[in-house]
Amino acid sequence: MTDTSAHQPMIDATGVPLKKSLARSLRREKIRALLLVSPLLLFVLLTFIFPIGSMLFRSVENDIVSNVLPRTVVELQNWDAKSGELPDEAVFAAFVADFVVAVEEKNHTRLGSRLNYESSGMSSLFRKSGRKVAEWNPETDGPFKDKLIAADKNWGNVETWAIIQTHSGKFTNGYFLNAVDMQRTPNGIEMQPENKQILIKLFLRTVKMSLIITGMCILLGYPVAWILANLPNRSANMLMILVLLPFWTSLLVRTSAWKVMLQNQGVINDVLVWLGMVADDARLEIINNQFGTIVAMTHILLPFMILPMYSVMQTIPPSYLRAAKSLGATNWTAFWRVYFPQSVPGIGAGSILVFILAIGYYITPEIVGGTDGVFISNRIAYHISSSLNWGLAAALGAILLAVVLVLYWAYDKIVGIDNVKLG
Amino acid sequence: MKFTKTLLATTALTVAAGAATAQDMTVVSWGGAYSKSQLKAYHEPYSAKTGINIINDDSSAEAVAKLRAMNEAGNITWDLVDVEAADAIRLCDEGLAIEIDHDAMLAAAPDGTGASADFGSSIVSSCFIPQIVFSTTVGYRTDMVGAEAPTSICALFDLDKYPGKRSLNKRPLANVEWALLCDGVAKEDIYDVLATPEGQDRALAKLDTIKDQVVWWTAGADTPQLLADGEVVMGSTYNGRLFSAIAEQNQPIGMLWDAQMLDFDGWIVPAGLPEDRQKMVMDYLFFATDTQRLADQAAYISYGPARESSAPLVGNHADLGIAMAPHMPTDPANATNVFVTQYEFWADYRDDIDAKFQAWLAK
Amino acid sequence: MALDTSKDAFVKFDRVQKSYDGETLVVKDLNLEMPKGEFLTMLGPSGSGKTTCLMMLAGFETATHGDILLDGVSINNIPPHKRGIGMVFQNYALFPHMTIAENLSFPLEVRKIGKSDREAKVKRALEMVEMGAFGGRRPAQLSGGQQQRVALARALVFEPELVLMDEPLGALDKQLREKMQFEITDLAHRLGITVVYVTHDQTEALTMSDRVAVFNDGRIQQLAPPDQLYEEPENSFVAQFIGENNTLEGVIKEIKNGRALVQLDSGDLIDCKPVNVSEPGQRTRVSIRPERVEFHKDRLSPDAHLLKATVKEFIYMGDIFRTRLSVAGNDDFIIKSRNAPDQVRLQPGQEIEIGWLADDCRALDA
C-alpha cells in the first residue's frame, strides 16, 4: 500500500508523465496483439468483407443505363413523360446512335435484361431491335423516329421511354423495391402486380419457419442437454458423441438421407403402412413441403442448440434443485422456478445460433422443400446463378442481413446479450 | 468499378492458384455419364496424341453466372465450356464467348462438306460449336400406369387416367410448350401464343391443374431416381438419362418420344483467354469435333451427334453391344412429333417467362 | 441439559445402513435419537458418512436398510419437499435469479401462503438475521457472510421444526465464522428449533452443540456433550480427533481401584485411568491433554509418577505458552501453560520432569 502511494504523483521516476509511459508500455503489447491477429484480419478482409461489400454495392448500383445509353439519357432529361407524347426526334437519334454502339459492344442485351426487371417485355424489345438496328448508320439513315417505331411498335409507346428515363440514374433503389414486391414506375413507387408478389411472402415464411425450427430444437434439445449435463462423465461423453455424430457426415448426405426417410415410398411411410396406421393409397405427404424442411433442418441444427444449453446447464449445481425441494417445492416447481430460469441463457444462445443459421439456410430447403418449403436464400441463389439478377440478389441479401441484425438487437433489448453464454 | 474488379480478381486468384500451366487445359462440363462419354471419345485420345493434360470441372450448370463473374474479375480460369445452346446464345450476346468461324476453325466432313454445312441448323449462335442433339422427354413407370401405357405427352396433364405424382423441370422451357399443346393450341401457333402475356398466363393456368402433383427437379438425375423409387408415376428428363435407366439398369421404365423437345449442347470458348491458351483450345476443338469423334461419343451415351456426316458412323453401345441409332432422338422412328427449341424466342422471352414461372411456382 | 432420549425421540435413526455401490457400506448400522430442541453436530473427517446421514434425513438419499423416524413417523418414503425440514447448504444455494426477498418468499409461495402473510414473514425473517435492508438485492451482490445469513433466514422462514445445516460456515473467514457460530446457536435456542449440523471443524462442533456425534468409518464413534467428548474421549480416534492431544504407547501392567499402571515402551511407568482396556498385558495408547501436563512438582501429588523430559522448543502464543518436549521417545509432546506473571518460560535444552493427575491420563485402545 505504501509502495503505490509513493508513486502516486503523475510523473514517473524519469520525469515522464505517468500516463505517457504507461501508454508506451501498453503500445508494445497492442502492437504484438495486432500482429498476432493480422493474418486472420487480412484473410477475413480479403475473402469476406470486401467481396460481401462489393456484392452489397450491387444492390444500389445502376450505372448500366447511363453507360450504355449516355446520349439518350441526356436527351431524355428534356422530355416530360407526363405529357403523354413521345419524345422528339433528337431523343430517337441519340438512342439509335447509342444503340448501334451498344450492339457492337454487346451491351444491349444486358441492358434489356436490366430494364426487364422493372417492366416485362423490355428484354425481348432490346434483343429484337438489336438485330435490326445493328445495320443502321446513325449518321446517314435518319430521321429515326418513325423508322424505329416501324422496327418495333413498342418504341411508339410512351411507357417504354418513361421506363428508360425513370431508371437512368447512376444509383437506384429499384432492387430494394423489387425485393419487397414493389417497383419504381414512371408514376412513382407502386406495388408489383399481384402475380409477381412473392418476396415478402418468402421473407415472412423464412422467418416463420426459422422460428418453428428454433422452437422444435428447443423442445427436442432441452431434455437431451439436461441428461448430458446430469450424467456421469463417461456416459455423458458417449451421448455427446451421438449428438455430434451428424457433424461428421456431409450435409448433403444427411439431407439426402432425410429424402429417403420422408419420401412417399420412403422408410417412414413404409413403416406406417406396414403398421396399418395409414392406407397404402393415402401415404403421408411429408417431403417437398414445409414439413419436410422443418424436420430435416431441425435435425441438422439440433447440435447447435444442444451444445450451448449443455455448457450452461453444466454450470448449474445440483444443490439448487435440492434447496428448492427442501424448501417444499415439488419436482416440477423446483425445475420450473429454479432450474429453468438459470438455463435460459443457454436457450438464448442456442436459439440465436439456430435461428441465424436457419434463416440463411439454402441446401436443405432446396432438396426437401419442394416449392412451398423453400426459403428466401433459395431465391437469392436463383437470382445469382440462374436469372443473373445480381442486383436483386444483393438487395435480398442485404435485407436478410438487416433482419438478422434487427432481431439480434431486439433480443438484446428483451433478454440482454450479456445473458447469453456460449460456454 | 476498378476497385471492385481488383477485389474480385483477388478472390478469383484463389481459384486459379495451381491451375492452368501450359500443358493443362480446363474443360467445364456436366459431370456424370456425360463427362465420361467425353472423356472416352475426346479427352483420352487427344491427351494420348498431344500429351496435354485435361482437367475436368463439373460446373456447366452455373456456367453463365461463373463466366460473368470471371469476366468482371478479368481472370478467366476456364479454357472450354460445355453449355446448352440457350446458354451459348446468352454468353454470345453478352460477349462472354468468342465468335467462331466454323468452316475455317473446324474440320470438314470426310466427303469435303464444310463444317458449317455439316452442322447445319445446330449452329444456333456464332459462338456455338455443337456436339450433340438431345431431347427433353417423358419417362413413366410401366408398372404404375395401368393397362394402357401413355402414348401422348398430354398424359402428363391427365390426372384421371394417370393419377400420381409427376416430376417436371423447375424452369419453364418445355413445360409451357407442353401445357399449351395439351390445352388445345395448335403446334405451329404455340410460340405466337407464348409471346403474349395472355398466352403465358394460359400455359401457367394449365400447369396449375397439376401443380399439386408435381415434384420439381433441378438435376437431370432426379427424375430417373424418382421413377426408380416409385415416387412419381412419370416425369420429364433428358433422353440419355432414360436410356441409361432402361437399357443399362433394367428399371421398369418406359419412355415417350411424343413432343420431345430437341435441343443442342456444345462448346463455347470464353472470351478473354490469352492467345496461347486460345490456340491450344482451338487445336483441341478441331480434333474433338470432327465427324469420327462425334460418332464415337454416341457409343457411350444415347445422344445424337450434331454433324450430319456422323450419323452413319454411329455404332453399338460400348458395353451393352446394342445398336445405338434407334435410341437417338433424331432417329426417324422417334422423330415423328418433335419440338425444336426456338432459341430466338427463348432468348427474347426467357426473362419474362422465367420471372412469371418462378413467381407462379412460389405461390 | 438433561437428555432423556429413550422415549418420544423427535429424530430417530434406527439401524440405518447406506451403500452406493452394493459392495461397501458408507454408513454402518447407525442408531441415533434426538429430542426436540437439541442442537446436534455430526463431526468427522470427510468420507466418514456424516453428510450421507444428513442427506438421508433430508430425503435426497434413501437408506439402504433401516428406518429414519421424524416425530415417531417413518419418513423413508416421504419425498423431500413433504418433509418440512429446513436446510442450509454448504454453498448457500441461494437462487441467483431471484432477489433476497424472492428467495425467502419461495418456500412460502409453494406452501400457498397469502401475499400479505408472506411479506410479513419474509420481513420478520430478514430482520431476525439483521438483513432487513437487503430484500431487493440479488445474492451475487452480497458478501459471503450476508449470503450465509440469508440462507439461514430462508431455511427458517417457513418455520420448520427441524433444520439441517451442511457445513454452512465452510466458506467464511475465521473471524466471521466465529461470529456466525454464535449467531446460529443463539437463534436456534431462541426459536427452539432442532438442528442437525454437519461439520469437519471440531472447534465449531464443540462451541455450538448440545451434543456431538463423532463419525468415522461409517459409524458414530462417540455421541456426547462437548465437554464430555473433550475430557472423556472413549477411544483413541475421538481423543485424536477432538482437540490437541499427546499420546504415549505402552502395555498395561495392572488394573486396580480404577487405576491402571502402564509401562511405556521406553520402560517408564505411569498411572492412568483405564477407559477401554480391561486386562494386564494389553497394548494401550495413553492420551493426555497438553494443558493437563504439569511441570511444577509442587502442584503434583507426591506419589505421582514423573517422567523426564527435554525441552525442544518454546513458542510464545500470547495467551498461552506452548512448549514442545521430548518425552519417553516422543519428540512431539506438547504442553500448554497459561501466560501468568509467575509462569516459567522454559528454555530449549532444559531438562525437566513432568507429571499429571492420573484421571487426566486415559488409557485407550491401541
CSV table of N, CA, C and O in Angstrom, one decimal, chain A residues 317-331 333-334 336-342, chain C residues 55 60-61 80-81 85-87 89 91 93-98 106-107 109-111 154-155 158:
chain,number,residue,atom,x,y,z
A,317,PRO,N,-25.3,-25.9,-10.3
A,317,PRO,CA,-25.0,-27.0,-9.3
A,317,PRO,C,-26.3,-27.7,-9.0
A,317,PRO,O,-27.4,-27.1,-8.9
A,318,PRO,N,-26.3,-29.0,-8.7
A,318,PRO,CA,-27.5,-29.7,-8.3
A,318,PRO,C,-28.0,-29.3,-7.0
A,318,PRO,O,-29.2,-29.5,-6.7
A,319,SER,N,-27.2,-28.5,-6.2
A,319,SER,CA,-27.7,-28.1,-4.9
A,319,SER,C,-28.9,-27.2,-5.0
A,319,SER,O,-29.7,-27.1,-4.1
A,320,TYR,N,-29.0,-26.5,-6.1
A,320,TYR,CA,-30.2,-25.5,-6.3
A,320,TYR,C,-31.5,-26.3,-6.2
A,320,TYR,O,-32.4,-25.9,-5.6
A,321,LEU,N,-31.5,-27.4,-7.0
A,321,LEU,CA,-32.7,-28.2,-7.0
A,321,LEU,C,-33.0,-28.8,-5.7
A,321,LEU,O,-34.1,-28.8,-5.2
A,322,ARG,N,-31.9,-29.3,-5.0
A,322,ARG,CA,-32.1,-29.8,-3.6
A,322,ARG,C,-32.7,-28.7,-2.7
A,322,ARG,O,-33.5,-29.0,-1.9
A,323,ALA,N,-32.1,-27.6,-2.8
A,323,ALA,CA,-32.5,-26.5,-2.0
A,323,ALA,C,-34.0,-26.2,-2.2
A,323,ALA,O,-34.8,-26.1,-1.2
A,324,ALA,N,-34.4,-26.2,-3.4
A,324,ALA,CA,-35.8,-25.9,-3.7
A,324,ALA,C,-36.7,-26.9,-3.2
A,324,ALA,O,-37.7,-26.6,-2.6
A,325,LYS,N,-36.3,-28.2,-3.3
A,325,LYS,CA,-37.1,-29.3,-2.8
A,325,LYS,C,-37.1,-29.2,-1.2
A,325,LYS,O,-38.2,-29.4,-0.6
A,326,SER,N,-36.0,-28.9,-0.6
A,326,SER,CA,-36.0,-28.8,0.8
A,326,SER,C,-36.9,-27.7,1.3
A,326,SER,O,-37.4,-27.7,2.4
A,327,LEU,N,-37.1,-26.7,0.4
A,327,LEU,CA,-38.0,-25.6,0.8
A,327,LEU,C,-39.4,-25.9,0.5
A,327,LEU,O,-40.3,-25.1,0.7
A,328,GLY,N,-39.7,-27.1,0.0
A,328,GLY,CA,-41.1,-27.5,-0.1
A,328,GLY,C,-41.6,-27.6,-1.5
A,328,GLY,O,-42.8,-27.7,-1.8
A,329,ALA,N,-40.7,-27.4,-2.5
A,329,ALA,CA,-41.1,-27.4,-3.9
A,329,ALA,C,-41.2,-28.8,-4.4
A,329,ALA,O,-40.4,-29.6,-4.2
A,330,THR,N,-42.3,-29.1,-5.2
A,330,THR,CA,-42.3,-30.4,-5.9
A,330,THR,C,-41.3,-30.4,-7.0
A,330,THR,O,-40.7,-29.4,-7.3
A,331,ASN,N,-41.0,-31.6,-7.6
A,331,ASN,CA,-40.0,-31.7,-8.6
A,331,ASN,C,-40.3,-30.7,-9.7
A,331,ASN,O,-39.4,-30.1,-10.2
A,333,THR,N,-42.1,-27.8,-9.7
A,333,THR,CA,-41.9,-26.4,-9.3
A,333,THR,C,-40.4,-26.1,-9.1
A,333,THR,O,-39.9,-25.1,-9.6
A,334,ALA,N,-39.7,-27.1,-8.6
A,334,ALA,CA,-38.2,-26.9,-8.4
A,334,ALA,C,-37.6,-26.7,-9.8
A,334,ALA,O,-36.8,-25.8,-10.0
A,336,TRP,N,-39.1,-25.7,-12.7
A,336,TRP,CA,-39.7,-24.6,-13.4
A,336,TRP,C,-39.3,-23.3,-12.8
A,336,TRP,O,-39.0,-22.3,-13.5
A,337,ARG,N,-39.3,-23.2,-11.5
A,337,ARG,CA,-39.0,-21.9,-10.8
A,337,ARG,C,-37.5,-21.7,-10.6
A,337,ARG,O,-37.0,-20.6,-10.5
A,338,VAL,N,-36.7,-22.8,-10.5
A,338,VAL,CA,-35.3,-22.6,-10.1
A,338,VAL,C,-34.4,-23.0,-11.2
A,338,VAL,O,-33.5,-22.3,-11.5
A,339,TYR,N,-34.6,-24.2,-11.7
A,339,TYR,CA,-33.6,-24.7,-12.7
A,339,TYR,C,-33.8,-24.0,-14.0
A,339,TYR,O,-32.8,-23.5,-14.6
A,340,PHE,N,-35.0,-24.0,-14.5
A,340,PHE,CA,-35.3,-23.5,-15.8
A,340,PHE,C,-34.8,-22.0,-16.0
A,340,PHE,O,-34.1,-21.7,-17.0
A,341,PRO,N,-35.1,-21.1,-15.1
A,341,PRO,CA,-34.7,-19.7,-15.3
A,341,PRO,C,-33.2,-19.6,-15.4
A,341,PRO,O,-32.7,-18.8,-16.1
A,342,GLN,N,-32.5,-20.5,-14.7
A,342,GLN,CA,-31.0,-20.4,-14.8
A,342,GLN,C,-30.5,-21.0,-16.1
A,342,GLN,O,-29.3,-20.8,-16.5
C,55,MET,N,-28.1,-36.2,4.3
C,55,MET,CA,-28.9,-36.3,3.1
C,55,MET,C,-30.0,-37.3,3.2
C,55,MET,O,-31.0,-37.1,2.6
C,60,PHE,N,-32.7,-36.7,0.3
C,60,PHE,CA,-32.1,-36.7,-1.0
C,60,PHE,C,-31.3,-38.0,-1.3
C,60,PHE,O,-30.9,-38.3,-2.4
C,61,GLU,N,-31.2,-38.8,-0.2
C,61,GLU,CA,-30.7,-40.2,-0.4
C,61,GLU,C,-31.6,-41.1,0.4
C,61,GLU,O,-32.2,-40.7,1.4
C,80,PRO,N,-38.6,-35.4,-0.3
C,80,PRO,CA,-38.0,-34.3,0.5
C,80,PRO,C,-38.9,-33.1,0.7
C,80,PRO,O,-39.0,-32.5,1.8
C,81,HIS,N,-39.7,-32.7,-0.4
C,81,HIS,CA,-40.5,-31.5,-0.3
C,81,HIS,C,-41.7,-31.6,0.7
C,81,HIS,O,-42.3,-30.6,1.1
C,85,ILE,N,-38.5,-30.0,6.3
C,85,ILE,CA,-37.3,-29.8,7.0
C,85,ILE,C,-36.5,-28.7,6.4
C,85,ILE,O,-36.4,-28.6,5.1
C,86,GLY,N,-36.1,-27.7,7.2
C,86,GLY,CA,-35.3,-26.6,6.6
C,86,GLY,C,-33.9,-27.1,6.4
C,86,GLY,O,-33.4,-27.9,7.1
C,87,MET,N,-33.2,-26.5,5.4
C,87,MET,CA,-31.9,-26.9,5.1
C,87,MET,C,-31.0,-25.8,4.7
C,87,MET,O,-31.4,-25.0,3.8
C,89,PHE,N,-27.3,-25.0,2.9
C,89,PHE,CA,-26.3,-25.7,2.2
C,89,PHE,C,-25.0,-25.1,2.3
C,89,PHE,O,-24.8,-23.9,2.6
C,91,ASN,N,-22.8,-24.2,0.0
C,91,ASN,CA,-22.6,-23.0,-0.8
C,91,ASN,C,-23.8,-22.1,-0.8
C,91,ASN,O,-24.0,-21.3,-1.7
C,93,ALA,N,-26.6,-22.1,-1.8
C,93,ALA,CA,-27.7,-22.4,-2.8
C,93,ALA,C,-28.8,-21.4,-2.8
C,93,ALA,O,-29.9,-21.7,-3.0
C,94,LEU,N,-28.4,-20.1,-2.7
C,94,LEU,CA,-29.4,-19.0,-2.9
C,94,LEU,C,-29.7,-18.9,-4.4
C,94,LEU,O,-28.7,-19.0,-5.2
C,95,PHE,N,-30.9,-18.8,-4.8
C,95,PHE,CA,-31.3,-18.8,-6.2
C,95,PHE,C,-30.8,-17.5,-6.9
C,95,PHE,O,-31.3,-16.4,-6.5
C,96,PRO,N,-29.9,-17.6,-7.8
C,96,PRO,CA,-29.2,-16.4,-8.3
C,96,PRO,C,-30.1,-15.5,-9.1
C,96,PRO,O,-29.9,-14.3,-9.2
C,97,HIS,N,-31.2,-16.1,-9.6
C,97,HIS,CA,-32.1,-15.2,-10.5
C,97,HIS,C,-33.2,-14.6,-9.7
C,97,HIS,O,-34.0,-13.9,-10.3
C,98,MET,N,-33.2,-14.8,-8.4
C,98,MET,CA,-34.3,-14.1,-7.6
C,98,MET,C,-33.6,-13.2,-6.6
C,98,MET,O,-32.5,-13.3,-6.2
C,106,PHE,N,-40.0,-17.8,-1.6
C,106,PHE,CA,-40.2,-19.1,-2.3
C,106,PHE,C,-40.8,-20.2,-1.5
C,106,PHE,O,-41.9,-20.7,-1.9
C,107,PRO,N,-40.3,-20.6,-0.4
C,107,PRO,CA,-40.9,-21.7,0.4
C,107,PRO,C,-42.3,-21.3,0.8
C,107,PRO,O,-43.2,-22.2,1.0
C,109,GLU,N,-44.4,-19.3,-0.9
C,109,GLU,CA,-45.3,-19.4,-2.1
C,109,GLU,C,-45.7,-20.9,-2.4
C,109,GLU,O,-46.8,-21.2,-2.7
C,110,VAL,N,-44.7,-21.8,-2.3
C,110,VAL,CA,-45.0,-23.2,-2.7
C,110,VAL,C,-45.9,-23.8,-1.6
C,110,VAL,O,-46.6,-24.8,-1.8
C,111,ARG,N,-46.0,-23.1,-0.5
C,111,ARG,CA,-47.0,-23.6,0.6
C,111,ARG,C,-48.3,-22.8,0.4
C,111,ARG,O,-49.1,-22.9,1.3
C,154,ARG,N,-33.8,-18.2,5.0
C,154,ARG,CA,-34.6,-18.9,4.1
C,154,ARG,C,-35.0,-20.3,4.6
C,154,ARG,O,-36.1,-20.7,4.4
C,155,ALA,N,-34.0,-20.9,5.3
C,155,ALA,CA,-34.3,-22.2,5.9
C,155,ALA,C,-35.3,-22.1,7.1
C,155,ALA,O,-35.9,-23.1,7.4
C,158,PHE,N,-40.1,-20.6,6.8
C,158,PHE,CA,-41.4,-21.4,6.8
C,158,PHE,C,-41.6,-22.2,8.1
C,158,PHE,O,-42.4,-23.1,8.2
